[in-house]
Coordinates of C-alpha atoms in Angstrom, one line a residue:
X147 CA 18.8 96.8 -6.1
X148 CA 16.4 93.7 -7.0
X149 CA 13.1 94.5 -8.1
X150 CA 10.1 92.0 -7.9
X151 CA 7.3 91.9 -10.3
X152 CA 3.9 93.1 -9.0
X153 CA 2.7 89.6 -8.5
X154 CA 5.4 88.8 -5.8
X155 CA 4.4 91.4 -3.8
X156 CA 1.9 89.1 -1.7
X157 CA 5.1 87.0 -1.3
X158 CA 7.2 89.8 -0.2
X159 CA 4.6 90.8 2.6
X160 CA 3.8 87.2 3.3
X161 CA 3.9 88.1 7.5
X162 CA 2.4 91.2 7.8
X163 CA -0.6 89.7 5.5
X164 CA -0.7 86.6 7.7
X165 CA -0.2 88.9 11.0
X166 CA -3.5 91.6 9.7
X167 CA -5.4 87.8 9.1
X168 CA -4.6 86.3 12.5
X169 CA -5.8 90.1 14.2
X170 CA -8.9 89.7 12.4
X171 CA -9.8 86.3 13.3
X172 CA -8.7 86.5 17.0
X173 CA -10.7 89.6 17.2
X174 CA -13.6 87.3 16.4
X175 CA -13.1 84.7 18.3
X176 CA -12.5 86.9 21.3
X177 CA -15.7 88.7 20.6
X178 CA -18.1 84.9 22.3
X179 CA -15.2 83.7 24.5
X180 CA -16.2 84.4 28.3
X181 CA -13.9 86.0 31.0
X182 CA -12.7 82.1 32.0
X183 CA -12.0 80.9 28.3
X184 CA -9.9 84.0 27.4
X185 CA -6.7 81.7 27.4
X186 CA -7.7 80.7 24.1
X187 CA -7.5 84.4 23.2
X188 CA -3.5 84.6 24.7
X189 CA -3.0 81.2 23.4
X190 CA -4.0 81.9 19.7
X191 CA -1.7 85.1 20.1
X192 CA 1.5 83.2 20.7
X193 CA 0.4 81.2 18.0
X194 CA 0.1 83.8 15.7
X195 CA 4.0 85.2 16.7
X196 CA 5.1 82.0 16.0
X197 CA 3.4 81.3 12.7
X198 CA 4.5 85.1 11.6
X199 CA 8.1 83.8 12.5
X200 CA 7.7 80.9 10.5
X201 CA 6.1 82.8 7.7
X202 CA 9.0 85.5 7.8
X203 CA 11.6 82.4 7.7
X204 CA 9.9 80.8 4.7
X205 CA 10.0 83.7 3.0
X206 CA 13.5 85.6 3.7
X207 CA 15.4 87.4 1.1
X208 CA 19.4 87.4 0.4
X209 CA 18.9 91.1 -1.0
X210 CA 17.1 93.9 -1.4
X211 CA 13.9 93.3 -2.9
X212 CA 11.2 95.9 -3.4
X213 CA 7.0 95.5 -4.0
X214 CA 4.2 97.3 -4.2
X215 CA 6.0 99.9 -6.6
X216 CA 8.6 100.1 -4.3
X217 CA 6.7 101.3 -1.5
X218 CA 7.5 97.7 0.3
X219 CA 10.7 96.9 0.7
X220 CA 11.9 93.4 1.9
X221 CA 16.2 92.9 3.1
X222 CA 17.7 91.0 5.6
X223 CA 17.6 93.3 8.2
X224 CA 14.0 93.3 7.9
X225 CA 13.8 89.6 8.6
X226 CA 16.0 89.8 11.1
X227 CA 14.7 93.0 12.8
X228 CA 10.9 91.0 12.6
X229 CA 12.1 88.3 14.4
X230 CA 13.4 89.8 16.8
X231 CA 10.1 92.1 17.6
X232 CA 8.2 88.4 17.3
X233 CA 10.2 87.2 20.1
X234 CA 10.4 90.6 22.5
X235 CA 6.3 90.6 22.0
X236 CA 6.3 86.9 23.0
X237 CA 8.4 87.2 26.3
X238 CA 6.3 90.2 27.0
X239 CA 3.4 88.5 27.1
X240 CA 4.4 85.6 29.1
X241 CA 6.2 88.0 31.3
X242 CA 2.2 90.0 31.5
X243 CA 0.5 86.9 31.9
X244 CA 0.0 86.6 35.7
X245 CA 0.0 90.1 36.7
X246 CA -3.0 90.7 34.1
X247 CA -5.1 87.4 35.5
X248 CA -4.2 89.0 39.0
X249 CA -4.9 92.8 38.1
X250 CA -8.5 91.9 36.4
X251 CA -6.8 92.5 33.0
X252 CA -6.9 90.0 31.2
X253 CA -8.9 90.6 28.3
X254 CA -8.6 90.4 24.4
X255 CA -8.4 93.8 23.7
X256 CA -4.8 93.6 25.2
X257 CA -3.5 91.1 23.4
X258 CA -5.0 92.7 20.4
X259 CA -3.8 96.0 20.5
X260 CA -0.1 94.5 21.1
X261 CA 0.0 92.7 18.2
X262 CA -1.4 95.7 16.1
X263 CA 1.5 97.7 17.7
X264 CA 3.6 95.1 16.4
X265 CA 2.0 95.1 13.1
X266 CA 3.0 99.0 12.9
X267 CA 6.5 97.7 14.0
X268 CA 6.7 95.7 10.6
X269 CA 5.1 97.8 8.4
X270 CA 8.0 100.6 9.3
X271 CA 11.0 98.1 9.3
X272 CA 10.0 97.7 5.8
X273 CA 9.2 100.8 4.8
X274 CA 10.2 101.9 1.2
X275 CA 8.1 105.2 1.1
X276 CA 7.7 108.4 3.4
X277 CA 3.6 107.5 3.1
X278 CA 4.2 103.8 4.8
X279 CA 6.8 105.1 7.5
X280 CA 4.2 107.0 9.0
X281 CA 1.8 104.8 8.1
X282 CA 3.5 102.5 10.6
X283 CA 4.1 105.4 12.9
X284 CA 0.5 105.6 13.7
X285 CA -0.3 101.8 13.4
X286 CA 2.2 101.7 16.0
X287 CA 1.7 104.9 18.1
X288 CA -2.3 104.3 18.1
X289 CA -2.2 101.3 20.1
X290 CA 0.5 102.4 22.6
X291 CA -1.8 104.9 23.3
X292 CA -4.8 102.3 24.0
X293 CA -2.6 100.4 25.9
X294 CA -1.4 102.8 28.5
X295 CA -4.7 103.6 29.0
X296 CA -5.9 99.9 29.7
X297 CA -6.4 100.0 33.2
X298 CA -9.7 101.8 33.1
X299 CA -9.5 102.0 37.1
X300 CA -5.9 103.7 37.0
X301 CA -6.2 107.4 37.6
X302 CA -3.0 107.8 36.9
X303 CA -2.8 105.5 33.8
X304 CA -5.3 107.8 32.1
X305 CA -3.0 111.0 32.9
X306 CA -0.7 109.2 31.5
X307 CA -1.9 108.5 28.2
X308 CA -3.5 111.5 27.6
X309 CA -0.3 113.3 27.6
X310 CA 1.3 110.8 25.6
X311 CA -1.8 111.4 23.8
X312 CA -1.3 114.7 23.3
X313 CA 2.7 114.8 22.7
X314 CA 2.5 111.8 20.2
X315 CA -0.3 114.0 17.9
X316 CA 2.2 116.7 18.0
X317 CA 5.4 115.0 17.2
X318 CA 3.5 113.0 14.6
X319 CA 2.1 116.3 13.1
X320 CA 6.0 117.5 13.2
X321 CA 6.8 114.0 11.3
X322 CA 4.5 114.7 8.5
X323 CA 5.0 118.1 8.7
X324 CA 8.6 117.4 7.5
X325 CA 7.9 114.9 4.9
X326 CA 5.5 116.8 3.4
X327 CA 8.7 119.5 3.1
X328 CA 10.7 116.9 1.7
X329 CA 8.0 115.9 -0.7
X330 CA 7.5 119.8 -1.7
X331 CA 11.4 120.4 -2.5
X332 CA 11.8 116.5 -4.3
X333 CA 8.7 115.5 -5.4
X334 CA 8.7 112.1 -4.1
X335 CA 7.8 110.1 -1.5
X336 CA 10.2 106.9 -2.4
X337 CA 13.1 107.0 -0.1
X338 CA 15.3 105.7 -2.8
X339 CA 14.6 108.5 -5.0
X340 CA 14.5 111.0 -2.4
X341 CA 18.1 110.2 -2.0
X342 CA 18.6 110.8 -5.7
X343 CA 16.3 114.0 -5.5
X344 CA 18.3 115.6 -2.2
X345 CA 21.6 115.1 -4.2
X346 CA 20.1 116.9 -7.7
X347 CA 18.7 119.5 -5.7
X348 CA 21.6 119.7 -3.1
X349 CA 22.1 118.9 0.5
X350 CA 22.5 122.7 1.6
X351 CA 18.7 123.7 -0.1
X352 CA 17.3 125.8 2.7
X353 CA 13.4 123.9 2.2
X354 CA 15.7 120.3 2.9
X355 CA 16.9 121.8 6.1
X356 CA 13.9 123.0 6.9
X357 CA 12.1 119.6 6.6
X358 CA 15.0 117.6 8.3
X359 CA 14.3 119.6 11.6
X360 CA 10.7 118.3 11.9
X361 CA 11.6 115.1 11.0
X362 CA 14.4 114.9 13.0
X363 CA 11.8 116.2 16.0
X364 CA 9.9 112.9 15.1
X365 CA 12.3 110.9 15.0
X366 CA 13.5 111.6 18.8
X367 CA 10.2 111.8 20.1
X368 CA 9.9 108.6 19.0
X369 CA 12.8 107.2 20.4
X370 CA 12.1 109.2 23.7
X371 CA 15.5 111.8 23.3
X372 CA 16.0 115.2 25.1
X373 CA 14.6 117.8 24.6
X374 CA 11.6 115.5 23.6
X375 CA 11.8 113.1 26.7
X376 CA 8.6 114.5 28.6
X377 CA 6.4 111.6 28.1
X378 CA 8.6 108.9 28.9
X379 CA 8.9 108.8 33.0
X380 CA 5.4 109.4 33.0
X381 CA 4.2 106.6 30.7
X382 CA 6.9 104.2 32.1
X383 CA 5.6 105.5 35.6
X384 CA 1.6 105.9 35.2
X385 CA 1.3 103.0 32.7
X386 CA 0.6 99.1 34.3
X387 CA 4.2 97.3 34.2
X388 CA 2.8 94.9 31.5
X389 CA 2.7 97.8 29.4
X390 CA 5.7 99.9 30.5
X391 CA 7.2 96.6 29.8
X392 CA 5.8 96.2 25.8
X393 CA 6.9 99.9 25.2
X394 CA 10.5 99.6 26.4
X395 CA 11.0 96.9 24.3
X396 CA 9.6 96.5 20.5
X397 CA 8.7 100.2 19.8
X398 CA 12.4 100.7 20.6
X399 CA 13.5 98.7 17.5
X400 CA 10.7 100.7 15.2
X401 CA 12.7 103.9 16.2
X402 CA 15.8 102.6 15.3
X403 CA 14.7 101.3 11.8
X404 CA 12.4 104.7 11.5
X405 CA 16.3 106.6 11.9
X406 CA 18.0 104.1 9.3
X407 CA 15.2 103.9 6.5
X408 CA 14.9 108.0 6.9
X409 CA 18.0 109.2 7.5
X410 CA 20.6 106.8 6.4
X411 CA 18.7 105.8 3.4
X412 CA 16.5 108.4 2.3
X413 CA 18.8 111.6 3.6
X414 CA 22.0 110.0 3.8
X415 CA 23.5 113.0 1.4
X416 CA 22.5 115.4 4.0
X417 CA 24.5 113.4 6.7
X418 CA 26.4 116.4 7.9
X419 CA 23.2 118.6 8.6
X420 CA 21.8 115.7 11.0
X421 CA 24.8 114.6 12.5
X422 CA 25.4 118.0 14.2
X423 CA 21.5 117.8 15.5
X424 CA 21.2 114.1 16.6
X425 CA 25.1 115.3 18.5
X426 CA 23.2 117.6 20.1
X427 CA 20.0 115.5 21.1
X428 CA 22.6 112.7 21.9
X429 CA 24.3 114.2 24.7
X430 CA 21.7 115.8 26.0
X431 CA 19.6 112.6 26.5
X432 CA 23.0 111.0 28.0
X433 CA 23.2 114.1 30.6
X434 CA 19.5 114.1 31.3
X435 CA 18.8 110.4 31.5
X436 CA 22.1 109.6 33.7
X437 CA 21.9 112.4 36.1
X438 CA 18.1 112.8 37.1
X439 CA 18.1 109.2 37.1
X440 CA 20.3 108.9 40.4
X441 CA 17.3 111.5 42.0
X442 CA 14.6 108.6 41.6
X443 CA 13.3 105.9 44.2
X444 CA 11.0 104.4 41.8
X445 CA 12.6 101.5 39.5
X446 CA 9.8 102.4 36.6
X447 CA 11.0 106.0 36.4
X448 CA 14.8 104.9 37.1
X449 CA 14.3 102.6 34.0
X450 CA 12.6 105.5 32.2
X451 CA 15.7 108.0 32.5
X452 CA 17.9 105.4 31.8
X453 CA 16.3 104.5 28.3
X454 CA 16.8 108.0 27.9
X455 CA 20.4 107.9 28.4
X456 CA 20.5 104.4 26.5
X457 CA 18.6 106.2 24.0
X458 CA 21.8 109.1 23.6
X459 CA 24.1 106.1 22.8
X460 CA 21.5 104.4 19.8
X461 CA 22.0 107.9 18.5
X462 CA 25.9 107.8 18.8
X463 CA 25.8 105.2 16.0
X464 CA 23.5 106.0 13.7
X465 CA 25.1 110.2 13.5
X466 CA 28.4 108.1 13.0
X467 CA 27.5 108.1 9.3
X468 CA 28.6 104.7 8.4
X469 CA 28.0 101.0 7.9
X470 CA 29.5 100.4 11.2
X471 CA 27.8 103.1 12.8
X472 CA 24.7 101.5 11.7
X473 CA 25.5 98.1 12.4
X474 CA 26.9 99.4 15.9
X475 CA 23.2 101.2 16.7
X476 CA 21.5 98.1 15.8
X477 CA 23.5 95.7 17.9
X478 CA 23.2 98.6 20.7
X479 CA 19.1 98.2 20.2
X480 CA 18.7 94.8 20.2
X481 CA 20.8 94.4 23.4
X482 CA 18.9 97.1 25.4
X483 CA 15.9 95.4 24.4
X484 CA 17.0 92.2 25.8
X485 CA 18.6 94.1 29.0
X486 CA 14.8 96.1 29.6
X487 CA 12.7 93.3 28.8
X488 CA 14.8 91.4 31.7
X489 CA 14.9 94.4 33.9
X490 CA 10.9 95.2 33.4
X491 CA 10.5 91.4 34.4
X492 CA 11.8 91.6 37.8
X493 CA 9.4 93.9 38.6
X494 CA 6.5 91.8 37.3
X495 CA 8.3 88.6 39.3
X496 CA 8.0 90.9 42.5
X497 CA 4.6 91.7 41.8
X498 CA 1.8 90.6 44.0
X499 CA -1.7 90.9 44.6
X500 CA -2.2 94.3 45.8
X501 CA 2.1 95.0 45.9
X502 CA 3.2 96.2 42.4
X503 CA 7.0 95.8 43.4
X504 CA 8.3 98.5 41.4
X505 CA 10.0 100.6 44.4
X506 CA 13.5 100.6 44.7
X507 CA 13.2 99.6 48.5
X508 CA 11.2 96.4 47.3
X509 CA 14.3 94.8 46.3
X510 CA 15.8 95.2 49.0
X511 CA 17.4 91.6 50.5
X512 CA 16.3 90.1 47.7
X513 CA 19.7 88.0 48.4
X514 CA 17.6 86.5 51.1
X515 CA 14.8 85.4 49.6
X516 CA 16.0 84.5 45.9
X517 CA 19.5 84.0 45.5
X518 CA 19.2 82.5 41.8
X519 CA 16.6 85.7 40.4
X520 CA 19.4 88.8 42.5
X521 CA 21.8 86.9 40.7
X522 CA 19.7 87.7 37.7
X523 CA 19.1 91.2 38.3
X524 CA 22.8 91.9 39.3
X525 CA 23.7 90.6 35.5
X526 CA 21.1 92.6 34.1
X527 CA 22.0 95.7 36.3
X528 CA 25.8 94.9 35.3
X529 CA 25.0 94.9 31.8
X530 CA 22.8 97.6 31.2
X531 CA 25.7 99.7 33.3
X532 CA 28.3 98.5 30.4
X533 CA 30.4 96.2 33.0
X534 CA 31.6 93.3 31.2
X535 CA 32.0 90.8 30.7
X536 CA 28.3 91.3 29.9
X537 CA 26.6 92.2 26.5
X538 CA 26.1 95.8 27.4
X539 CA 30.0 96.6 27.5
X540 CA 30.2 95.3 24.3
X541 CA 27.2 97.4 22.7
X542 CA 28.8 100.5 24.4
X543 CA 32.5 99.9 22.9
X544 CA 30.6 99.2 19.4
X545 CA 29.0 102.8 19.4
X546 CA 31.9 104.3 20.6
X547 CA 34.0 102.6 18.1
X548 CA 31.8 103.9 15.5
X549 CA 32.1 107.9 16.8
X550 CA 36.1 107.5 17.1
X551 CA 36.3 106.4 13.5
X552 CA 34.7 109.6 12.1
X553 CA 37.0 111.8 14.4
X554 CA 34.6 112.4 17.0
X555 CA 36.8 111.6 20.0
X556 CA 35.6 114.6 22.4
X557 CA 32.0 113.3 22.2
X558 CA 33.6 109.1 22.8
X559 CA 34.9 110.7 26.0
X560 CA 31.8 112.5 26.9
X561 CA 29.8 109.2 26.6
X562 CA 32.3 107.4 28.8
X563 CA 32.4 109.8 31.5
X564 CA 28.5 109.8 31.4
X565 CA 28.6 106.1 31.5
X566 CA 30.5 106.8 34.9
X567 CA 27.8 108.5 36.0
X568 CA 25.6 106.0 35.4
X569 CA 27.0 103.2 37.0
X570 CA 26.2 104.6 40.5
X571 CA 22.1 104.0 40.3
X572 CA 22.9 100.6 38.7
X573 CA 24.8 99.9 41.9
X574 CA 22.3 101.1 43.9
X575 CA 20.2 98.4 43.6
X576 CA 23.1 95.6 43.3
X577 CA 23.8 97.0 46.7
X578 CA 19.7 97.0 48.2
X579 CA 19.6 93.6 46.9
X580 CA 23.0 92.0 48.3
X581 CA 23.7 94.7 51.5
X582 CA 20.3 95.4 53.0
X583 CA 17.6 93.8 55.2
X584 CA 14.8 92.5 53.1
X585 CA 11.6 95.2 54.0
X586 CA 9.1 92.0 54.3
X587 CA 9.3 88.5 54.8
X588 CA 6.6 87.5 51.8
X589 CA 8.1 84.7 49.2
X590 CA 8.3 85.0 45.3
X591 CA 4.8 83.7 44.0
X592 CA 5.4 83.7 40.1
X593 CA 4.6 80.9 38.0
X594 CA 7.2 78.3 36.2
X595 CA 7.4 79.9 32.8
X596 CA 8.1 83.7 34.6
X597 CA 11.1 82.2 36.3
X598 CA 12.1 80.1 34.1
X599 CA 11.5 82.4 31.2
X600 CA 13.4 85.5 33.1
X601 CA 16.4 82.9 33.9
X602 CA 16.9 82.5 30.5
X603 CA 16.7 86.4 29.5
X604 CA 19.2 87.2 32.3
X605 CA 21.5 84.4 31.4
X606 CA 21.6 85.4 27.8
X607 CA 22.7 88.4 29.0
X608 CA 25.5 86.8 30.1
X609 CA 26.1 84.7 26.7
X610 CA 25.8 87.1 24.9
X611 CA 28.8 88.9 26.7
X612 CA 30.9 85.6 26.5
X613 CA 30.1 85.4 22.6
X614 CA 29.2 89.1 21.1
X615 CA 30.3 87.7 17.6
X616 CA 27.0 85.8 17.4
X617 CA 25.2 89.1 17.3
X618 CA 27.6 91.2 15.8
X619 CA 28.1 89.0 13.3
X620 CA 24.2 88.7 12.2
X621 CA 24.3 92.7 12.6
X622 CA 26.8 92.8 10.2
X623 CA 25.7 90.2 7.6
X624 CA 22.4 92.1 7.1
X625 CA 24.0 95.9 7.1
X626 CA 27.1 95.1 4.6

């Protein structure tokens, strides 16, 4: 491990610091812009992604480097992780950008509270203590909240999150519930010398099980895994696409890097007490997600079970155990992120004043009236269903790679045969689109950089199947 001096520790935060500064000042300037100038307000938040890209670039580290007495900790995967969430956050917004104008929503506070939820995103990929996990937890959680609640109009966005409300306060409660365990029974918060401290006082201590339980419960609330699922269709459901769209997509990588900075760095010693509980959660959420699924006629809750199910095969890699368990669940994230940004984007493309598009019998002849954007959906249908030669099939053989190499071959099969099961409400709509009579005659009306912007996610779907190594590869350069 490489440990920076106190006075590099500006350095190694260089983009969250630059990130908190752009908030501030945008918040400002929003504050005398009128309702017609607000562009400024989305165009200063692109700029800021980009200038915390560049920042994050300038500043990249070869190894592990830790600051702010090691409660900061700066690796590749970190940068690489970052860059990612700059990018999802940036076709998000473009994606959001005419159905906010169109839906009286386009105001400051939303572009602010998504790049404070993407501020929480950073703070917990490089999280070196228990205290700035959760710190990011609730940078990140707070604003989701605000968010779903955005459209002060929606009846049914306010149900919606007030029981995410609700359910987030008590999984977060459960979260810090359970490091406060582990903190009792180690006496630190430092997830490099909690590893140290579980293995002095040993993995089987009865107070270490105890806390793992609760954190695990955090964890897969987080990530939206039976038995802690409830919130999901809802949110996805009640919540305007713009935002079902942002939580689909960036807060999925946070749960992924709030399993590996927990559990495979901070509790990796007690990897055979959480393997057999995320086992459990895992094929749950697969059997949930894929089955109830196939019972839904509204794409937003279709999308929402099958992020569930998605969410089951994250999990298969990370309870694998091993490097390339780790490095299979992180190629699996970022290519469902890609796949649901894409997916969630149709449904803004459909979109229309008054028509939110988000019925399975919207798409129907789609064929008819946009060959190029069914093609589109087909390859993001096809890919999130594991078909190749699409980058889906390739995440799914990773993760199922990574179970078969620790001797888990019943739970390999289970997946597959759930994956089966899957592929039917995938088809559904592959079939609506191509097979059925379009149920109205009005045109596309999205603007130049939806389509093209949408093009290019459903194509890299594509080239990304053609080419996996480019993304294996960088997942396996920055998890050794």
């Amino acid at each position: 491990m490489q440990e920076v001096v106190t006075s590099f520790g500006m350095q190694a935060a260089a983009a969250e610091i630059f990130l908190l500064t752009a908030i501030c000042v945008i918040l400002l300037v929003d504050v005398f812009l009128s309702d017609s100038k607000r562009w400024i307000t989305y165009g200063l938040t692109l700029l800021t992604l980009a200038g915390s890209a560049f920042v994050t670039v300038k500043y990249a580290v070869d190894g592990r480097v830790t600051a702010f007495d090691g409660m900061f900790v700066a690796d590749p995967m970190g940068d690489v992780l970052k860059l990612f969430s700059y990018g999802t956050v940036a076709v998000s917004l473009l994606y959001s950008h005419d159905y906010l104008k169109r839906n009286g929503l386009f105001r400051g506070e939303f572009f602010i509270l998504a790049l404070v939820a993407l501020l929480g995103v950073m703070v917990m990929v490089s999280a070196g203590s228990l205290l700035t996990v959760y710190l990011g937890v609730e940078l990140l959680s707070l604003s989701l909240y605000a968010m779903v609640a955005f459209d002060r109009d929606s009846g049914v966005a306010a149900e919606s999150a007030m029981k995410y409300f609700v359910l987030g306060a008590i999984s977060s409660g459960a979260l810090l519930y359970g490091f406060s365990i582990l903190y009792g029974v180690t006496g630190t918060l430092q997830l490099d010398e909690l590893a140290v401290g579980v293995r002095e006082v040993g993995a089987g201590n009865l107070g270490l099980v105890f806390g793992l339980a609760f954190v695990i419960v955090g964890i897969a609330f987080k990530f939206g895994a039976v038995p802690f699922h409830m919130w999901v269709p809802d949110v996805y459901h009640g919540a305007p696409t713009p935002v079902t769209l942002f939580i689909g997509s960036a807060p999925k990588i946070a749960s992924f890097v709030l399993a590996i900075r927990v559990l495979a760095e901070g509790l990796d010693a007690m990897v055979a007490s959480w393997q057999n509980m995320l086992i459990a959660i895992s094929v749950a959420s697969m059997i949930v997600g894929n089955v109830v699924a196939i019972a839904q006629t509204n794409l937003k809750r279709m999308l929402a079970y099958s992020t569930i199910s998605h969410v089951g095969f994250i999990l298969l890699g990370i309870l694998a155990g091993t490097n390339d368990g780790y490095r299979a669940a992180m190629f699996y994230t970022l290519t469902y992120v890609i796949m649901a940004v894409g997916s969630f984007g149709m449904i803004l493309l459909l979109s229309r004043e008054g028509f939110e598009g988000d019925q399975l019998e919207d798409f129907k002849g789609l064929q008819r009236k946009s060959p190029w954007f069914a093609a589109m959906m087909m390859m993001l249908m096809f890919s999130t269903a594991g078909v190749p030669p699409f980058v889906g099939f390739w995440a799914k053989i990773a993760v199922l790679g990574a179970v078969v190499d620790v001797g888990l071959v019943w739970l390999a099969a289970v997946s597959v045969l759930l994956s089966v099961v899957a592929a039917f409400y995938y088809l559904r709509i592959i079939k609506l689109m191509y097979f059925d009579e379009p149920s109205d005659t009005y045109a596309i009306q999205a603007d130049g950089t939806l389509r093209t912007v949408l093009s290019a996610n459903g194509l890299a779907v594509l080239a990304l199947g053609i080419f996996p190594s480019v993304l294996l590869d960088l997942c396996a350069r920055v998890l050794p």
